[in-house]
Every structure is written in structure tokens, then in C-alpha cells.
Coordinates of C-alpha atoms in Angstrom, one line a residue:
T1 CA 8.9 -33.1 30.6
A2 CA 11.6 -35.9 30.3
Y3 CA 9.8 -36.9 26.6
L4 CA 10.2 -33.5 25.5
F5 CA 13.5 -32.9 26.5
A6 CA 14.6 -36.1 24.7
S7 CA 12.6 -35.9 22.3
I8 CA 14.1 -32.6 21.2
S9 CA 17.3 -33.5 21.7
I10 CA 17.2 -36.2 19.2
A11 CA 15.9 -34.6 16.8
I12 CA 18.9 -32.0 17.4
S13 CA 20.9 -34.1 17.6
Q14 CA 20.0 -35.8 14.5
L15 CA 19.8 -32.5 12.4
A16 CA 23.3 -31.5 13.9
T17 CA 24.5 -35.4 12.7
V18 CA 23.2 -34.7 9.0
A19 CA 24.9 -31.4 8.3
I20 CA 27.5 -32.5 8.9
A21 CA 28.0 -36.1 7.7
L22 CA 26.4 -33.6 3.9
V23 CA 28.4 -30.8 4.0
V24 CA 32.2 -32.1 5.9
F25 CA 32.1 -35.2 4.7
D26 CA 30.0 -35.1 1.6
A27 CA 28.6 -38.3 3.0
G28 CA 25.1 -38.3 0.9
V29 CA 22.4 -40.7 1.3
W30 CA 24.8 -43.1 3.2
G31 CA 26.0 -40.5 5.3
V32 CA 22.2 -39.5 6.0
I33 CA 21.6 -43.0 7.3
I34 CA 24.4 -43.7 9.3
A35 CA 24.4 -40.2 10.9
M36 CA 20.2 -40.7 12.0
A37 CA 20.7 -44.6 12.8
S38 CA 23.9 -43.3 15.4
T39 CA 21.8 -41.2 16.6
C40 CA 18.8 -43.6 17.5
A41 CA 21.8 -46.1 18.7
V42 CA 22.9 -43.8 21.3
F43 CA 19.7 -42.4 22.4
G44 CA 18.7 -46.0 22.5
I45 CA 21.7 -46.9 24.7
L46 CA 21.5 -44.0 26.9
L47 CA 17.4 -44.0 28.1
T48 CA 17.7 -47.7 27.8
I49 CA 20.7 -47.1 31.0
R50 CA 18.0 -44.5 32.6
E51 CA 14.8 -46.9 32.6
F52 CA 17.1 -50.2 34.1
S53 CA 18.6 -47.7 36.7
K54 CA 15.5 -47.8 37.9
S55 CA 14.1 -51.3 38.0
S56 CA 15.7 -54.7 37.6
P57 CA 16.4 -55.6 34.5
V58 CA 15.5 -58.9 34.4
P59 CA 11.6 -58.9 32.1
D60 CA 8.2 -60.5 33.7
M61 CA 7.7 -62.8 31.2
Q62 CA 3.7 -63.6 31.8
L63 CA 4.4 -59.3 31.1
L64 CA 6.6 -59.5 28.1
W65 CA 4.2 -62.3 26.9
K66 CA 1.1 -59.8 27.0
I67 CA 3.5 -56.6 25.3
V68 CA 4.5 -58.8 22.3
A69 CA 0.5 -60.4 21.4
F70 CA -0.6 -56.6 21.9
S71 CA 2.1 -55.3 19.4
L72 CA 2.8 -58.5 17.1
P73 CA -0.4 -56.8 15.1
F74 CA 1.4 -53.4 14.1
I75 CA 4.1 -55.2 12.3
P76 CA 2.0 -56.2 9.3
S77 CA -0.9 -52.7 9.7
G78 CA 2.8 -51.2 9.4
L79 CA 3.5 -52.4 6.3
F80 CA 0.0 -51.8 5.0
F81 CA 0.3 -47.9 6.2
F82 CA 3.2 -47.2 4.2
V83 CA 1.5 -48.5 1.0
L84 CA -2.1 -46.7 1.9
H85 CA 0.1 -43.3 2.7
S86 CA 3.6 -43.4 -0.4
G87 CA 1.8 -45.9 -2.5
D88 CA 0.3 -42.8 -4.9
Q89 CA 3.7 -41.0 -4.8
F90 CA 5.0 -44.3 -6.2
F91 CA 2.4 -44.6 -8.5
L92 CA 2.8 -41.5 -9.4
I93 CA 6.8 -41.5 -11.0
N94 CA 5.3 -44.6 -12.6
Y95 CA 3.3 -42.9 -14.5
Y96 CA 4.0 -39.3 -14.7
D97 CA 8.0 -37.4 -14.2
A98 CA 9.2 -35.8 -11.2
A99 CA 7.3 -32.7 -12.0
T100 CA 4.2 -33.6 -11.0
L101 CA 5.2 -36.0 -8.2
G102 CA 6.5 -32.7 -6.5
I103 CA 3.5 -30.5 -6.8
Y104 CA 1.6 -33.4 -5.2
A105 CA 3.9 -34.2 -2.9
L106 CA 4.1 -30.2 -1.3
A107 CA 0.4 -30.4 -1.3
Y108 CA 0.1 -33.4 0.7
R109 CA 2.8 -32.1 3.2
V110 CA 0.3 -29.5 3.8
A111 CA -1.9 -31.6 4.5
K112 CA 0.4 -33.6 7.2
G113 CA 1.2 -30.5 8.5
V114 CA -2.5 -29.4 9.0
T115 CA -2.4 -32.7 10.7
T116 CA 0.8 -32.1 12.5
F117 CA -0.3 -28.9 14.3
A118 CA -3.9 -28.8 14.5
S119 CA -4.6 -32.5 16.0
G120 CA -1.5 -33.4 16.8
P121 CA -0.9 -32.6 20.0
L122 CA -4.3 -33.2 21.2
M123 CA -4.1 -36.9 20.3
Q124 CA -1.2 -37.2 21.9
V125 CA -2.1 -36.3 24.7
W126 CA -5.1 -38.4 24.3
T127 CA -3.5 -41.3 24.5
A128 CA -2.0 -41.4 27.0
K129 CA -5.3 -40.5 28.8
M130 CA -7.6 -42.3 27.3
Y131 CA -7.5 -45.6 29.2
D132 CA -8.0 -43.8 32.9
V133 CA -10.9 -42.6 30.9
H134 CA -11.3 -46.1 29.3
R135 CA -12.3 -46.6 33.6
Q136 CA -14.9 -44.3 34.3
P137 CA -18.3 -45.4 34.5
D138 CA -19.6 -42.7 31.7
R139 CA -16.5 -42.9 29.5
S140 CA -18.9 -44.0 26.2
F141 CA -19.9 -39.8 26.3
E142 CA -16.4 -38.7 27.3
F143 CA -14.5 -40.7 24.8
G144 CA -17.4 -39.2 21.8
K145 CA -16.7 -35.3 23.6
I146 CA -13.2 -36.2 23.2
Y147 CA -13.3 -37.4 20.0
S148 CA -14.9 -34.3 18.6
R149 CA -13.3 -31.6 20.0
I150 CA -9.8 -33.0 18.4
L151 CA -12.1 -33.3 15.1
L152 CA -13.2 -29.9 15.4
G153 CA -9.5 -28.4 16.0
F154 CA -8.4 -30.6 12.8
V155 CA -11.4 -28.3 10.9
L156 CA -10.3 -24.8 12.5
G157 CA -6.7 -25.8 11.2
G158 CA -7.8 -27.6 7.7
V159 CA -10.2 -24.7 7.2
A160 CA -7.3 -21.7 7.9
V161 CA -4.8 -23.6 5.5
V162 CA -7.4 -23.6 2.6
M163 CA -8.4 -20.3 2.7
F164 CA -4.9 -18.3 2.6
Q165 CA -3.6 -21.5 0.8
D166 CA -2.4 -18.9 -2.2
E167 CA -1.3 -16.4 -0.1
A168 CA 1.5 -18.8 1.5
L169 CA 2.2 -21.2 -1.7
A170 CA 3.0 -17.3 -3.3
L171 CA 5.9 -17.1 -0.5
L172 CA 7.5 -19.7 -2.2
S173 CA 10.3 -18.3 -4.8
S174 CA 8.6 -20.6 -7.3
D175 CA 5.4 -20.5 -9.7
K176 CA 5.8 -24.6 -9.9
F177 CA 3.8 -25.9 -7.1
V178 CA 0.9 -23.3 -8.2
D179 CA -0.4 -26.5 -9.1
S180 CA -0.1 -27.5 -5.5
A181 CA -3.5 -25.7 -4.2
S182 CA -6.0 -27.2 -6.3
L183 CA -4.4 -30.4 -4.2
I184 CA -4.3 -29.5 -0.4
A185 CA -8.6 -28.8 0.1
P186 CA -9.1 -33.3 -0.5
L187 CA -6.3 -34.1 0.8
I188 CA -6.6 -32.3 4.1
L189 CA -10.7 -33.4 3.8
A190 CA -8.8 -37.4 3.5
H191 CA -6.9 -36.4 6.0
Y192 CA -9.9 -35.7 8.2
F193 CA -11.1 -38.8 8.1
L194 CA -8.1 -40.5 8.3
I195 CA -7.9 -38.0 11.9
F196 CA -11.3 -39.7 12.4
A197 CA -10.3 -43.3 11.8
N198 CA -7.2 -43.4 14.2
L199 CA -9.8 -41.6 17.2
M200 CA -11.6 -44.9 16.8
D201 CA -9.1 -47.2 17.0
G202 CA -8.7 -46.5 20.5
A203 CA -11.6 -49.2 21.1
F204 CA -8.7 -51.5 20.2
Y205 CA -6.2 -50.5 22.0
V206 CA -8.3 -50.4 25.5
E207 CA -10.2 -53.7 24.7
R208 CA -6.8 -54.9 23.8
R209 CA -7.9 -56.5 20.5
T210 CA -5.2 -55.1 18.4
D211 CA -5.6 -58.3 16.3
M212 CA -8.2 -56.6 14.1
K213 CA -5.7 -53.6 13.1
P214 CA -4.5 -56.1 10.2
W215 CA -7.4 -56.7 8.7
I216 CA -8.9 -53.6 8.3
A217 CA -5.2 -52.4 7.0
A218 CA -5.4 -55.2 4.5
A219 CA -9.4 -54.5 3.2
S220 CA -8.3 -50.5 3.4
T221 CA -5.2 -50.8 1.4
V222 CA -7.2 -53.3 -1.1
I223 CA -9.4 -50.0 -1.7
M224 CA -7.0 -47.5 -1.6
L225 CA -5.0 -49.5 -4.7
L226 CA -7.9 -49.6 -6.4
A227 CA -9.1 -46.2 -6.3
Y228 CA -5.2 -45.7 -7.3
W229 CA -4.7 -47.5 -10.4
M230 CA -7.7 -46.4 -11.2
L231 CA -7.8 -42.3 -11.2
I232 CA -3.7 -42.3 -11.5
P233 CA -2.9 -42.9 -15.0
R234 CA -5.8 -40.4 -16.2
Y235 CA -6.3 -37.7 -14.2
A236 CA -2.7 -37.4 -12.3
A237 CA -1.7 -36.2 -9.2
T238 CA -5.4 -35.0 -9.1
G239 CA -6.6 -38.6 -9.2
A240 CA -4.4 -39.5 -6.7
A241 CA -5.0 -37.1 -4.1
W242 CA -9.0 -37.7 -4.7
A243 CA -7.9 -41.6 -4.3
S244 CA -6.5 -40.9 -0.8
L245 CA -9.6 -39.3 -0.1
I246 CA -12.2 -42.4 -1.6
G247 CA -9.4 -44.7 0.6
F248 CA -9.3 -42.7 4.0
V249 CA -13.0 -42.0 3.6
F250 CA -13.4 -46.5 3.4
H251 CA -10.8 -47.5 6.3
W252 CA -12.8 -44.5 8.4
G253 CA -16.1 -46.9 7.3
I254 CA -14.4 -49.6 8.6
T255 CA -12.9 -49.2 11.6
T256 CA -15.8 -47.3 13.5
V257 CA -18.2 -49.8 12.0
L258 CA -15.5 -52.7 13.9
A259 CA -14.7 -50.7 16.7
Q260 CA -18.0 -49.6 17.9
R261 CA -18.8 -53.3 18.4
V262 CA -15.3 -53.3 20.4
F263 CA -16.4 -50.6 22.8
F264 CA -19.5 -48.6 21.8
V265 CA -18.9 -44.7 21.8
K266 CA -21.6 -42.3 21.8
L267 CA -20.5 -40.0 18.7
E268 CA -22.3 -36.4 18.7
Y269 CA -23.3 -37.1 15.4
W270 CA -25.0 -33.1 15.0
R271 CA -21.4 -31.2 16.8
I272 CA -18.8 -33.4 13.8
G273 CA -21.4 -33.6 10.9
A274 CA -22.6 -29.8 11.4
S275 CA -18.5 -28.8 12.4
L276 CA -17.4 -30.4 8.8
A277 CA -20.2 -29.4 6.5
A278 CA -20.0 -25.7 7.6
A279 CA -16.3 -25.3 6.6
I280 CA -17.1 -27.3 3.4
A281 CA -19.3 -24.3 2.9
V282 CA -16.9 -22.0 4.4
V283 CA -14.4 -23.3 2.4
V284 CA -15.8 -22.9 -0.5
C285 CA -17.2 -19.8 -0.8
G286 CA -13.5 -18.9 0.3
R287 CA -12.0 -20.2 -3.2
Q288 CA -14.4 -18.1 -5.0
I289 CA -13.0 -14.8 -3.3
A290 CA -8.9 -16.3 -3.7
D291 CA -7.5 -13.0 -4.2
Q292 CA -9.8 -10.9 -1.3
T293 CA -7.6 -11.9 1.5
M294 CA -9.1 -9.6 4.2
L295 CA -13.1 -11.0 3.0
K296 CA -11.4 -14.6 4.0
A297 CA -10.0 -13.7 6.5
L298 CA -13.2 -11.8 7.3
L299 CA -15.4 -15.7 6.3
F300 CA -13.1 -17.6 8.4
F301 CA -13.6 -15.2 11.6
L302 CA -17.4 -15.6 10.8
L303 CA -17.1 -19.6 10.9
L304 CA -15.6 -19.1 14.3
A305 CA -18.5 -17.3 15.3
A306 CA -20.9 -19.6 14.5
F307 CA -19.2 -22.6 16.1
W308 CA -19.4 -20.5 18.7
L309 CA -23.0 -19.6 19.3
T310 CA -24.4 -22.3 17.6
G311 CA -23.1 -24.3 20.5
I312 CA -20.3 -26.3 18.0
I313 CA -18.1 -25.1 21.1
S314 CA -19.8 -26.2 23.9
S315 CA -20.5 -24.1 27.4
E316 CA -18.0 -26.5 28.6
E317 CA -15.2 -25.5 26.2
K318 CA -16.0 -22.0 26.2
Q319 CA -15.5 -22.3 30.3
T320 CA -11.9 -23.8 29.3
V321 CA -11.5 -20.5 27.0
F322 CA -12.0 -18.1 30.2
R323 CA -9.8 -19.9 32.6

């Protein structure tokens, strides 16, 4: 509750200060930067004082060193992931105009939205719980079961977005973003593999092997840059979408191979593969009847029924639904 309150307070304060900087003082980009930085500084000080009031401000040096060793690999990893997530837009603006970049950026935001709403809350809960689960004797099976659930949530959210993307794009006041429709599906599929890779990443956290993350991120970045270089100049935004898919599939592959060596997870290959294959089939059929909203809705509910009846949604999960 305290975390939620603090997060909401920070978000509201940033919106208010940015609005004041832009509307009242007409401060431009620097006004936005100063407003956001000052908000973070104020809340950072207040939250630090709150934590220090509960314990000694003198750190345990042995524990501090462990924290530093655990977190240092995130610095180079963060730089590589910046390229993984934003490099395509730099390539696009270099080879094409701002309109092409805008079309692609909208599709990318839609795909990120699926991550935020369909799997983001589940991921946040899981990252807090996975250390406790890791101490259980059946941890390998429990990790695999949770992975299936989170991926299933993303699949359902992704299918819903792709099926009804035309209706959503039609609500925009301009038709210049219609070209984003062909980019949304491959970008959502790309983010599916990114979410899968992030789940497999859990092995490096629970086993304290974050030193492997920069090497994985570096290899993934090289493949992604090659895909950008080969596809974007020739195929524009479409090339960027498929380059992202290639890069994230590679990132998932190398993460899975190395993570399984660090901590083996009993993946539920049938559930994961069947749900993804069924989702792709439904999306392909749905795109053929893009102008038939009711038929697409029926197709989506048929997918849910298939998941329910075939066991892709497990009996344990069914009992949770009816509680």
C-alpha cells in the first residue's frame, strides 16, 4: 500500500509540475526536465528520510558490497537495452522522415501497452515472490507454472489488441496512423519473446548471477543492430518491426539456454506452445475478417473456450476463477 501510494503521488506530482512548467512558465524541454528531476529529488529525499527513521543510517558494509556487486552489471546491461528498445527509431529517423517514425512509434507503444496491462502487474508480483518460491523443494515446477500463466495473460491481451486494432485506430482523429496496423502484430509477438526472456532472467536473480546479464545483452544488441542495418533501410517501418522480432527471439533463445544452466526450470512446453500457436491462428483468421467486429469477437471467445476446455487453462487456475 505504501509503495502504491508513493508511486501514484510521484506520478501526479510529475504531471502537475510538468504542466506548470509548460503552461505557466512556457519553459519547453528544459522545463520538463527540471520539473521531473525536482519531483524525483523531493520524493527521493522524503522516502530516504522515512527509511532512515526506521533503522540506522550507517550501512552494513559487507551487505553493501554484496548489493553493489549484484547491481553493477545492470549499468552496461541498461545501455545495451537502450539500443535494443530504441535503436530502431534512430535508424528510422536517419533513413526516413518523421511521419514514418511516428507510424512506427505508435505501433510500438501499442505493443508496449500490452506488456504494461496484460503482463506487467503479474510480473511485478512475481518478482517479489520468486525468491520465496525459490526456497521451496518443488521450485522448478512452480517457476514453470508461473511462467505459463504470465505468458498466457500476455497472449490473451495481445490477441485482443490485434483483433480489434482497426476499431481502435479508427477512433483517432487522423487517418495517417492507419499504416500502423500492419506493424502491431509482429511487434506484439516480439514483446512476447521479450517477456519470456525476462521471465527466464529470474534464474540470474535468485542465483545471484547477474554478472551474466551484460554478456547476454551485448550479444542480443549485436544481432539486433545487424537486423536493423539489413532490414530498416530497405523495408522502413516494416523492417524495423521484423528486426525487433528477430532480435528479441535471439535474446529469448540465448537467455533461456544460459538461464537453464544456472537454474533449471521445468517449462510447460505444451501449454506455452499450444497457446501461442492457437493465438497466431486466431489472429490470422481475424485479420481476414478485419471489418467484421462481431465475428472477431466471436472468434476471440472461441479461443478462450478452447483454452478452457483443452487444459491450457489448468484446473488450479479454473478454481481460482470461481473463488
